[in-house]
Short mmCIF file of C-alpha atoms and ligand atoms in Angstrom, two decimals:
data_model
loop_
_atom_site.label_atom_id
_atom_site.label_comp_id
_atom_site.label_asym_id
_atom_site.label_seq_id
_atom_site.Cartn_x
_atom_site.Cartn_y
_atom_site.Cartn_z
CA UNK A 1 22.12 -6.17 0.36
CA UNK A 2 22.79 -2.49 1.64
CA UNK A 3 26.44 -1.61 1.34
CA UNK A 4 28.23 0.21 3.32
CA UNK A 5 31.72 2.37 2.75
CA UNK A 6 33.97 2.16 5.47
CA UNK A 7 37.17 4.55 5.25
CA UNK A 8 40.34 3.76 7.09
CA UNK A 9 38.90 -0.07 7.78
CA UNK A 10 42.41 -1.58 7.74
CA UNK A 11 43.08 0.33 10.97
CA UNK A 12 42.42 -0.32 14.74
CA UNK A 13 38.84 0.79 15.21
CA UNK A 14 37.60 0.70 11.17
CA UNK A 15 38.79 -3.01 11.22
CA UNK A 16 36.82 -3.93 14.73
CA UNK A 17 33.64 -2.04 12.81
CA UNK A 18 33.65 -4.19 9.68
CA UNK A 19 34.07 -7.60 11.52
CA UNK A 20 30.70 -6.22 13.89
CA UNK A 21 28.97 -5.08 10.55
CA UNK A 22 29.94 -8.60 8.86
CA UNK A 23 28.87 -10.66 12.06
CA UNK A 24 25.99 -8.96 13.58
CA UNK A 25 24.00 -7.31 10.30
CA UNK A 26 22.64 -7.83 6.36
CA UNK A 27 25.29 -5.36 5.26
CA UNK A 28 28.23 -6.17 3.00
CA UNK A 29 31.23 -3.81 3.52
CA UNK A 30 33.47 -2.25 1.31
CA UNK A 31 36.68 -0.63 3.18
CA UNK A 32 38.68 2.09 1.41
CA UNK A 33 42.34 2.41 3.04
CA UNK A 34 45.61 4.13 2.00
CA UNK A 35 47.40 1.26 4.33
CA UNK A 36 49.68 3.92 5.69
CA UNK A 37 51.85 2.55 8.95
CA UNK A 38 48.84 2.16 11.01
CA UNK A 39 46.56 0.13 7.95
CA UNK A 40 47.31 -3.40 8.01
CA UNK A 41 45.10 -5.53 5.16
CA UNK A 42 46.15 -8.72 7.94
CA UNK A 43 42.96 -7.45 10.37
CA UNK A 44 40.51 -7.85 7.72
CA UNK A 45 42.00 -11.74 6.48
CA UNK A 46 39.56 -13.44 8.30
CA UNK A 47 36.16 -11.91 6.59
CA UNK A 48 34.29 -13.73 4.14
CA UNK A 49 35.30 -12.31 0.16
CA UNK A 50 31.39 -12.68 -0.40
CA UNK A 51 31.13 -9.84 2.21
CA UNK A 52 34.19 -7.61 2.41
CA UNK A 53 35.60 -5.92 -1.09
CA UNK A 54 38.98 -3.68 -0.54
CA UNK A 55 40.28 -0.80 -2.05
CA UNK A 56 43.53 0.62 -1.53
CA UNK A 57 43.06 4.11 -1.84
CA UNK A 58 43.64 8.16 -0.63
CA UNK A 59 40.84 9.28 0.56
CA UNK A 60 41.76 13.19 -0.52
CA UNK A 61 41.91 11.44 -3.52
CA UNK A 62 38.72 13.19 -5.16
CA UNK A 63 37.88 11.10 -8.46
CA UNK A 64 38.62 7.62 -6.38
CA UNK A 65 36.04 8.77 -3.82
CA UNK A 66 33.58 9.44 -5.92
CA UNK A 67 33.38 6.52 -7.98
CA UNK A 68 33.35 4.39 -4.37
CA UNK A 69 30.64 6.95 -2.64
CA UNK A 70 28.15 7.05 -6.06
CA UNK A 71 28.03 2.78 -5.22
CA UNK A 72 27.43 2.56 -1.76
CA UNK A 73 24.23 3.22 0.44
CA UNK A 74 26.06 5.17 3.54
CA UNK A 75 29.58 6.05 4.63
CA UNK A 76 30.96 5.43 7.48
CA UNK A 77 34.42 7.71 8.06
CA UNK A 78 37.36 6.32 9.95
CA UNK A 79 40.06 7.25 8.20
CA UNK A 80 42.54 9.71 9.87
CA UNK A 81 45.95 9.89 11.41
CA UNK A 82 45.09 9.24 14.33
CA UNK A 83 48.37 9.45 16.96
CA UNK A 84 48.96 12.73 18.79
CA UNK A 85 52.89 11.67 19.31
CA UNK A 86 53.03 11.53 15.72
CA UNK A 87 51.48 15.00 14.74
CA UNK A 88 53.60 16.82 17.29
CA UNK A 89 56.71 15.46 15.41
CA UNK A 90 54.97 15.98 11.77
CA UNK A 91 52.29 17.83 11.19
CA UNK A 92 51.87 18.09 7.64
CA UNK A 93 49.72 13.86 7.04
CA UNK A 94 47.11 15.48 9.45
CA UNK A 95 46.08 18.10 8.03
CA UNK A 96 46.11 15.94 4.57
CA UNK A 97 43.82 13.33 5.85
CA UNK A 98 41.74 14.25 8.75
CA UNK A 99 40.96 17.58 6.93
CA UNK A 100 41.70 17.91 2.72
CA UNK A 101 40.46 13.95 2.81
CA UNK A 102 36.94 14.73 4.76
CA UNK A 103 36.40 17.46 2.51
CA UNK A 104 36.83 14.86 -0.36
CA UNK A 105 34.34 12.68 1.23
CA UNK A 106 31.81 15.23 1.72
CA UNK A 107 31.75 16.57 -1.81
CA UNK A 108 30.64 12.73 -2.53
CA UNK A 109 28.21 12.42 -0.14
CA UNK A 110 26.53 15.82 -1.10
CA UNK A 111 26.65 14.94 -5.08
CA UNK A 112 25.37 11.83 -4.53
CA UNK A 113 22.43 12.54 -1.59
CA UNK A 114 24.08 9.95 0.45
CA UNK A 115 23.84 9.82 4.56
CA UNK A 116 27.13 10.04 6.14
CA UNK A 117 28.39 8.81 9.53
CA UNK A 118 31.89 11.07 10.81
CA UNK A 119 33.47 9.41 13.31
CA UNK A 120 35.82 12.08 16.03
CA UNK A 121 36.92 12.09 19.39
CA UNK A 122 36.53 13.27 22.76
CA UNK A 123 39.94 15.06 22.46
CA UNK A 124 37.84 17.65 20.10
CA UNK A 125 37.02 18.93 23.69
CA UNK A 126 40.16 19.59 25.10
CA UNK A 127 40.77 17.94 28.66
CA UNK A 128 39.45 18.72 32.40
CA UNK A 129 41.32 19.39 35.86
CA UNK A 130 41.65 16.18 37.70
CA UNK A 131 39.17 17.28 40.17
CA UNK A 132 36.49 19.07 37.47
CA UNK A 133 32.70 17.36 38.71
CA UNK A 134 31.84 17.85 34.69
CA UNK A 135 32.46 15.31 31.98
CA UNK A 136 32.50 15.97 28.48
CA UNK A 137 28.99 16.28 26.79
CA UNK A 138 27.40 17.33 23.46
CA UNK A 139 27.46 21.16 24.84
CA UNK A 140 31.02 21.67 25.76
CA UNK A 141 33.05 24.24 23.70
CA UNK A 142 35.62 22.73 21.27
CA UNK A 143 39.41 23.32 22.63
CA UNK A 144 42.07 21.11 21.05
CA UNK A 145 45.20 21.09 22.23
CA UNK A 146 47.54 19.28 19.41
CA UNK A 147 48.15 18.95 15.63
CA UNK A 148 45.51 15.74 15.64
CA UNK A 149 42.46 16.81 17.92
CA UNK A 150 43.23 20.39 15.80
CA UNK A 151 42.58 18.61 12.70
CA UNK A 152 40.04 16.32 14.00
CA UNK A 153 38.31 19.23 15.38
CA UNK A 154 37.89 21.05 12.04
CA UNK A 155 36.67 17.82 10.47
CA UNK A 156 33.82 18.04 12.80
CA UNK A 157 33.32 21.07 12.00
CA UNK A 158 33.55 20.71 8.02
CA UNK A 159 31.04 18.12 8.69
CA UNK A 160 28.31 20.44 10.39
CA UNK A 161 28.33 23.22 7.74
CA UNK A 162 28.22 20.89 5.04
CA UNK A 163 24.83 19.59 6.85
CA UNK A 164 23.79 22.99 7.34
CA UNK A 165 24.25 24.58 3.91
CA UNK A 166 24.06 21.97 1.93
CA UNK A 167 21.63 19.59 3.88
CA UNK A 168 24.21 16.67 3.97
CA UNK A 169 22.75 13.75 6.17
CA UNK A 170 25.46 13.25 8.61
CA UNK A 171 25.62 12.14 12.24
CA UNK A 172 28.71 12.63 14.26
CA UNK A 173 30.18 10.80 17.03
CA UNK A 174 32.86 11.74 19.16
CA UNK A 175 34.57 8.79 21.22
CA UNK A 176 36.70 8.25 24.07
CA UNK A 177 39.81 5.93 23.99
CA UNK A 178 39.28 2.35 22.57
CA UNK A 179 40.85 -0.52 23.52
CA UNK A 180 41.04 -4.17 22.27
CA UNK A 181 42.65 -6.05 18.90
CA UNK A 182 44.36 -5.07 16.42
CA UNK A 183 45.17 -1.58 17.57
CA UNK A 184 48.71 -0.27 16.81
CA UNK A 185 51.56 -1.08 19.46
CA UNK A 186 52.55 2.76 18.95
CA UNK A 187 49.27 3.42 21.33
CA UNK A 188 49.34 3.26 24.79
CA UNK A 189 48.01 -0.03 25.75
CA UNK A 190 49.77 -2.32 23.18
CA UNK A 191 52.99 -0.50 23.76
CA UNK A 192 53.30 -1.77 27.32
CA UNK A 193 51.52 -5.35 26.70
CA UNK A 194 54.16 -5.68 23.69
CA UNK A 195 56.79 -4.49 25.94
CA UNK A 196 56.59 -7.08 28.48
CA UNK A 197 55.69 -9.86 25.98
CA UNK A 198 59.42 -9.00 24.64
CA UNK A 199 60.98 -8.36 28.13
CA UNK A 200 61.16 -4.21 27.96
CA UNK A 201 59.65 -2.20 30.65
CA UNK A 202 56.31 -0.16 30.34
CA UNK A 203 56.96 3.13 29.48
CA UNK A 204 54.60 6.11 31.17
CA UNK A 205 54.68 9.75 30.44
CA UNK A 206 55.79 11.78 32.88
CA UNK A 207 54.17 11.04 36.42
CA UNK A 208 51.49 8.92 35.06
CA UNK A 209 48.52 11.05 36.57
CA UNK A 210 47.06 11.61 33.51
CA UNK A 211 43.00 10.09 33.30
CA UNK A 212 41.68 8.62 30.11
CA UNK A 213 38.10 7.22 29.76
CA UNK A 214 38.39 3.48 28.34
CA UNK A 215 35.95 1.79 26.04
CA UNK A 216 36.03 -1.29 24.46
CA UNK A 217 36.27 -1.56 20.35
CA UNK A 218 33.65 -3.66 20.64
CA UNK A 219 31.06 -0.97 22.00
CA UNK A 220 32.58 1.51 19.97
CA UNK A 221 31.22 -0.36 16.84
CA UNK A 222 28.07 -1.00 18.77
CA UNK A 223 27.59 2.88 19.45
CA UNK A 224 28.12 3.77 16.04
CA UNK A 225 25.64 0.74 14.81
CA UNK A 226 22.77 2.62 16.66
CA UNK A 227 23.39 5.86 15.39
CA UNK A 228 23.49 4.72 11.83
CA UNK A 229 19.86 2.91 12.27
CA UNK A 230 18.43 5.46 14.68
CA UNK A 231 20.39 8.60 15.14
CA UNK A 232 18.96 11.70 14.10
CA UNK A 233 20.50 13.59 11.19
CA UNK A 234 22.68 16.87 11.91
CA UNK A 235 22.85 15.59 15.37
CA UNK A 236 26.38 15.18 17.71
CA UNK A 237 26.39 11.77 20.31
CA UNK A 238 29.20 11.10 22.68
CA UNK A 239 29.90 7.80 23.70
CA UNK A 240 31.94 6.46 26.32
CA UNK A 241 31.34 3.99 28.93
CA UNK A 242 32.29 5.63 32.41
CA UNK A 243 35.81 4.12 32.09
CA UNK A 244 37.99 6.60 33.94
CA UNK A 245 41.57 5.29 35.02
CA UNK A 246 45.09 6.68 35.50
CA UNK A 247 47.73 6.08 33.27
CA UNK A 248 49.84 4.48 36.12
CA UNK A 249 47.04 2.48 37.35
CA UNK A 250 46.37 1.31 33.56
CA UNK A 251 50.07 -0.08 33.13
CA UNK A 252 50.01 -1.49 36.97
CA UNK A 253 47.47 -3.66 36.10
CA UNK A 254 48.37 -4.72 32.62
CA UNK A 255 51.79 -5.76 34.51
CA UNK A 256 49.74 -7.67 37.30
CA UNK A 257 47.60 -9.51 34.90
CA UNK A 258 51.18 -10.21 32.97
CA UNK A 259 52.39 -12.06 35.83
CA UNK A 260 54.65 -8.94 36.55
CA UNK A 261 55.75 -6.77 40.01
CA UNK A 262 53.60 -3.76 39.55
CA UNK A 263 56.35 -1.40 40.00
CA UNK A 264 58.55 -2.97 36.66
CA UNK A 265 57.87 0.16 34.75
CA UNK A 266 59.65 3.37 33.68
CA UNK A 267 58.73 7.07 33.83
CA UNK A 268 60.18 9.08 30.86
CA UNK A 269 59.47 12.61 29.42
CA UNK A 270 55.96 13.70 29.14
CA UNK A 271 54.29 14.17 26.28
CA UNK A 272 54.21 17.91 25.29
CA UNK A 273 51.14 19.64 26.10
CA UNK A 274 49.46 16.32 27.27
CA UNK A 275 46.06 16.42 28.08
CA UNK A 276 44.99 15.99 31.87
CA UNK A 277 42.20 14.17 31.96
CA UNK A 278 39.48 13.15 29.05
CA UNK A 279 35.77 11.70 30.78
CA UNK A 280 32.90 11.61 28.30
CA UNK A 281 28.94 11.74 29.64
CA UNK A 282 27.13 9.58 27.01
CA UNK A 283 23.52 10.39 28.74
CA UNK A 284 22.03 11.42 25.23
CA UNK A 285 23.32 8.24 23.53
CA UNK A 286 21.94 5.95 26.53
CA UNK A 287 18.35 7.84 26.81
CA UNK A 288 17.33 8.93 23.14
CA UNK A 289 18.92 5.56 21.28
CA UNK A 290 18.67 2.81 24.15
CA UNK A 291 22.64 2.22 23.87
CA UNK A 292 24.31 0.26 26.37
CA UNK A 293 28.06 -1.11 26.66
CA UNK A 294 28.32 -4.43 27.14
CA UNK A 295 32.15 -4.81 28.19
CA UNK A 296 31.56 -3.54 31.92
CA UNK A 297 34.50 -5.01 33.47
CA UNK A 298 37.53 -2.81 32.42
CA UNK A 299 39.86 -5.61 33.95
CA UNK A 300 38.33 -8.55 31.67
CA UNK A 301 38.26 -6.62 28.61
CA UNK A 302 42.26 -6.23 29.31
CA UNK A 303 42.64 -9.30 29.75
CA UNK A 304 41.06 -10.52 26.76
CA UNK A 305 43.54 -7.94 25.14
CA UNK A 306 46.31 -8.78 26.56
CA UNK A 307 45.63 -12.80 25.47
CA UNK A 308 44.98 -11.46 22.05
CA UNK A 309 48.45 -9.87 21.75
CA UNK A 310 50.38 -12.86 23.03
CA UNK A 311 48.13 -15.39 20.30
CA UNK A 312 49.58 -12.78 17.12
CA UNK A 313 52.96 -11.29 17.51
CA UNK A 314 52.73 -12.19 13.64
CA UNK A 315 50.56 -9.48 13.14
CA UNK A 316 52.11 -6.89 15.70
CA UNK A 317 56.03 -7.59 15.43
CA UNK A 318 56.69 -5.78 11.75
CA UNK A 319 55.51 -2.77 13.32
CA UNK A 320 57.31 -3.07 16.91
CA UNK A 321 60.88 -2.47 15.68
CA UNK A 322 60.28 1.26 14.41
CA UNK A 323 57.48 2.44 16.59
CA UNK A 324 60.16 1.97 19.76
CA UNK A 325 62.93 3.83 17.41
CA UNK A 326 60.81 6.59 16.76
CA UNK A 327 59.89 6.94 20.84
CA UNK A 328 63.39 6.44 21.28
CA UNK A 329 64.71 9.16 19.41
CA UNK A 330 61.99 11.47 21.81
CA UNK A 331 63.18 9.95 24.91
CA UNK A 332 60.32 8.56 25.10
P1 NAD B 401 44.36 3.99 13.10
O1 NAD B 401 45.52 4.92 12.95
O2 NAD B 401 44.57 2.66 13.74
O3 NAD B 401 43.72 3.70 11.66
C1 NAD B 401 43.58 4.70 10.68
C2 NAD B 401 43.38 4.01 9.32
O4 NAD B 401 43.16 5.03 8.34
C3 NAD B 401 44.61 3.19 8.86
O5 NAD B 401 44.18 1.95 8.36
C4 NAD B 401 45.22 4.05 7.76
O6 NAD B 401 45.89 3.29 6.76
C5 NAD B 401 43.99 4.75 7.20
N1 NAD B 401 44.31 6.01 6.53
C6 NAD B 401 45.11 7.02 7.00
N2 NAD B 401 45.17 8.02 6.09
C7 NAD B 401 44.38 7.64 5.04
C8 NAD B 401 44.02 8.26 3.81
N3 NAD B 401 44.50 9.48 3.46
N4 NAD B 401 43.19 7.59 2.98
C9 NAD B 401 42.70 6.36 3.31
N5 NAD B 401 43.02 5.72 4.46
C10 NAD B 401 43.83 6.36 5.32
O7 NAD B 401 43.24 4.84 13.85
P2 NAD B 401 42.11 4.36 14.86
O8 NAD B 401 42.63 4.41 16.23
O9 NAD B 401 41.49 3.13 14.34
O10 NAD B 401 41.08 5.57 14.69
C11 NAD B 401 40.04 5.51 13.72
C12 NAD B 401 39.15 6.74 13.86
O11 NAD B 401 38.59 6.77 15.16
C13 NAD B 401 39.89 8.06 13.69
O12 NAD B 401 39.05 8.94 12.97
C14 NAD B 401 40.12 8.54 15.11
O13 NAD B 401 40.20 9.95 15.16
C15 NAD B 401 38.87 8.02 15.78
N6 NAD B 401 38.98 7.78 17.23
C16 NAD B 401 39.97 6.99 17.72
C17 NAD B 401 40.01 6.70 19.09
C18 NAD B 401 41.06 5.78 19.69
O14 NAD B 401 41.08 5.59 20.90
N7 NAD B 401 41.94 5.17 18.91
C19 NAD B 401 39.05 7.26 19.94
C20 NAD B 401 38.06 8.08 19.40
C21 NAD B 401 38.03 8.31 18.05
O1 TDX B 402 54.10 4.87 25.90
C1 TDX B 402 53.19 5.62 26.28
N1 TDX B 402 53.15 6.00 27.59
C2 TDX B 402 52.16 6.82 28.08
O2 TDX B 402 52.18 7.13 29.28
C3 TDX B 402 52.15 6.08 25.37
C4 TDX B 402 52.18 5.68 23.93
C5 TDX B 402 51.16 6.89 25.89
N2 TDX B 402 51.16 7.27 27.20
C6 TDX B 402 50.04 8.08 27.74
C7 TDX B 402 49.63 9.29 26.93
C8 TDX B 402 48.14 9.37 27.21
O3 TDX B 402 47.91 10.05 28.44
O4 TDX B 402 48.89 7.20 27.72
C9 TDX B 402 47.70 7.93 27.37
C10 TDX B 402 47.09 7.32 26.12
O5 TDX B 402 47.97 7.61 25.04
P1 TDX B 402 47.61 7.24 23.52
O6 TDX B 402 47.36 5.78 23.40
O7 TDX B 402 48.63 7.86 22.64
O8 TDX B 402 46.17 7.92 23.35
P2 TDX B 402 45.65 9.45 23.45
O9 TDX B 402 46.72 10.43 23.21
O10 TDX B 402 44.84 9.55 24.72
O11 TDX B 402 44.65 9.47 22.17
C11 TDX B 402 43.83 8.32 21.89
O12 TDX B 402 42.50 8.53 22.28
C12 TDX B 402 41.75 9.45 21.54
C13 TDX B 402 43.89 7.94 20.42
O13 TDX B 402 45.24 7.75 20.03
C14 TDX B 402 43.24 9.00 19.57
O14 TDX B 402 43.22 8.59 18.20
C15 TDX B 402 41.85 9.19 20.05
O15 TDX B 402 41.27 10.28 19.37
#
């Protein structure tokens, strides 16, 4: 059977990819992780041993890598700090992982002549005014604004001269927020669900205005799927599924679907620098690969969440303790 590497595949959207992989396809999966705070080797129990191997592992770690990349077939890259509270408080992991650690995986991939898949974000892009008739495409400039999209920016970017001078075969895809199980309660969504499910208030940033574009896990994996079978090396695809909502709006309804007054949140201090608004246009994803979505229903797909997080508080509850002492101590 093909095999396919998966960095960072104990964490939130790496863990939703190998379950796809494992249910929907012939190849067997082999996850490399550091299990840093955000890893958790609990989201992976439920695959089949015959399938799923695990290595604990850095991926900056240069001799490790190459051992794992010289036995696989492709390599799909997840791993990365990935929470923009966290590198405006320390830096120092990001620029570790999302940058010294891709350049790790690289020098693999080109040794060996093996086809790469980078996985990045729509943050890469910087944000838009509220009122800005553009979304986010292929074409837009790159203009991070923190320590994470900084770093994840220059991954991308590592990525494309690697193809260019040394003729790596890499695709690149650059997402917009992902919701669904197993993500960290330190991000947005399971913060407030895990919140009410203990009897705390919702916490939102400042007035609340601020737009992100939500997309299921699920079609995240599905994206990336199609670009590994039919993308076109060298090439950039943005996907995102035309999920646009206000922070406020995002926490009113997780406390109406909770059973909650709508209002039973708090407002504390913005994040610094936040972002306005992200909204991705995933027109060259939908017309040259024939990729759809499938979760079009925002308000099911948060519901299913929301379900999810009240069935395992065993698997979010070690983590809740310290994620709200560290927004504490930010006033946050
Ligand atoms: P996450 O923080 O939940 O998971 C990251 C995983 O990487 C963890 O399991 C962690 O242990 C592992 N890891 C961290 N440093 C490592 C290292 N040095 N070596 C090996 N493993 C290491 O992140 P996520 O939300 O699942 O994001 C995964 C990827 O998707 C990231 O590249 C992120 O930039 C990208 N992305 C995320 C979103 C989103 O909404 N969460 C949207 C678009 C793109
Ligand atoms: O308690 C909160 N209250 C709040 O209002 C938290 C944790 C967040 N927010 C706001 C900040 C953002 O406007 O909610 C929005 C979403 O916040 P995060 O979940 O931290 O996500 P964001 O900063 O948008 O970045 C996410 O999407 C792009 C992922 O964390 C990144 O890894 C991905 O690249």
């Amino acid at each position: 059977m093909p095999r396919l590497l998966v960095t960072g595949g104990a964490g939130f959207i790496g863990s939703n990819f190998a379950h796809y992989v494992i249910n929907n396809s012939d190849y067997d999966v082999i996850v490399v992780d550091k299990l840093t705070y955000a890893g958790n080797r609990a989201s992976l129990a439920d695959l089949p041993e015959d399938r799923l191997t695990f290595v604990r592992g850095d991926i900056a770690d240069a001799r490790l890598i190459d051992d794992l990349v010289g036995n696989v077939d492709i390599v799909v890259h997840y791993a990365a700090e990935s929470h923009n509270d966290n590198s405006l408080d320390d830096p120092r992991p990001f620029l570790h992982t999302n940058l010294v650690g891709t350049f790790a995986l690289l020098e693999a991939v080109r040794k060996y002549g093996k086809r790469l898949h980078h996985i990045s974000t729509d943050e890469v892009y910087g944000d838009l005014a509220f009122d800005d008739p553009n979304r986010f495409t292929e074409a837009t400039p790159y203009n991070p604004s923190s320590p994470y999209s900084s770093t994840k920016a220059g991954s991308d970017l590592l990525v494309r001269a690697w193809v260019r001078s040394f003729g790596v075969a890499a695709t690149i895809s650059n997402c917009s927020n992902n919701y669904g199980p197993y993500q960290h309660v330190e991000k947005f969504i399971p913060r407030q669900i895990t919140n009410v499910l203990r009897g705390l208030r919702p916490r939102l940033y400042g007035e609340g205005r601020n737009v992100r574009d939500w997309i299921h896990a699920d079609d995240h994996s599905s994206a990336v799927m199609t670009i590994i079978e039919k993308g076109r090396i060298g090439e950039t695809y943005l996907i995102g599924a035309d999920g646009e909502k206000d922070n406020k709006t995002v926490v009113e309804l997780i406390l109406t679907l909770m059973g909650r007054p709508p209002d039973a949140y708090d407002h504390v201090a913005d994040r610094p620098g936040h972002d306005l608004r992200y909204a991705i246009d995933s027109t060259k994803l939908r017309t040259e690969l024939g990729w759809r979505p499938s979760f079009s229903n925002f308000e099911h797909g948060l519901a299913a969440t929301i379900e999810w997080y009240r069935k395992n508080e065993a698997w979010w509850a070690p983590a809740k303790g310290a994620t709200e002492a560290f927004y504490a101590r930010l006033g946050q």
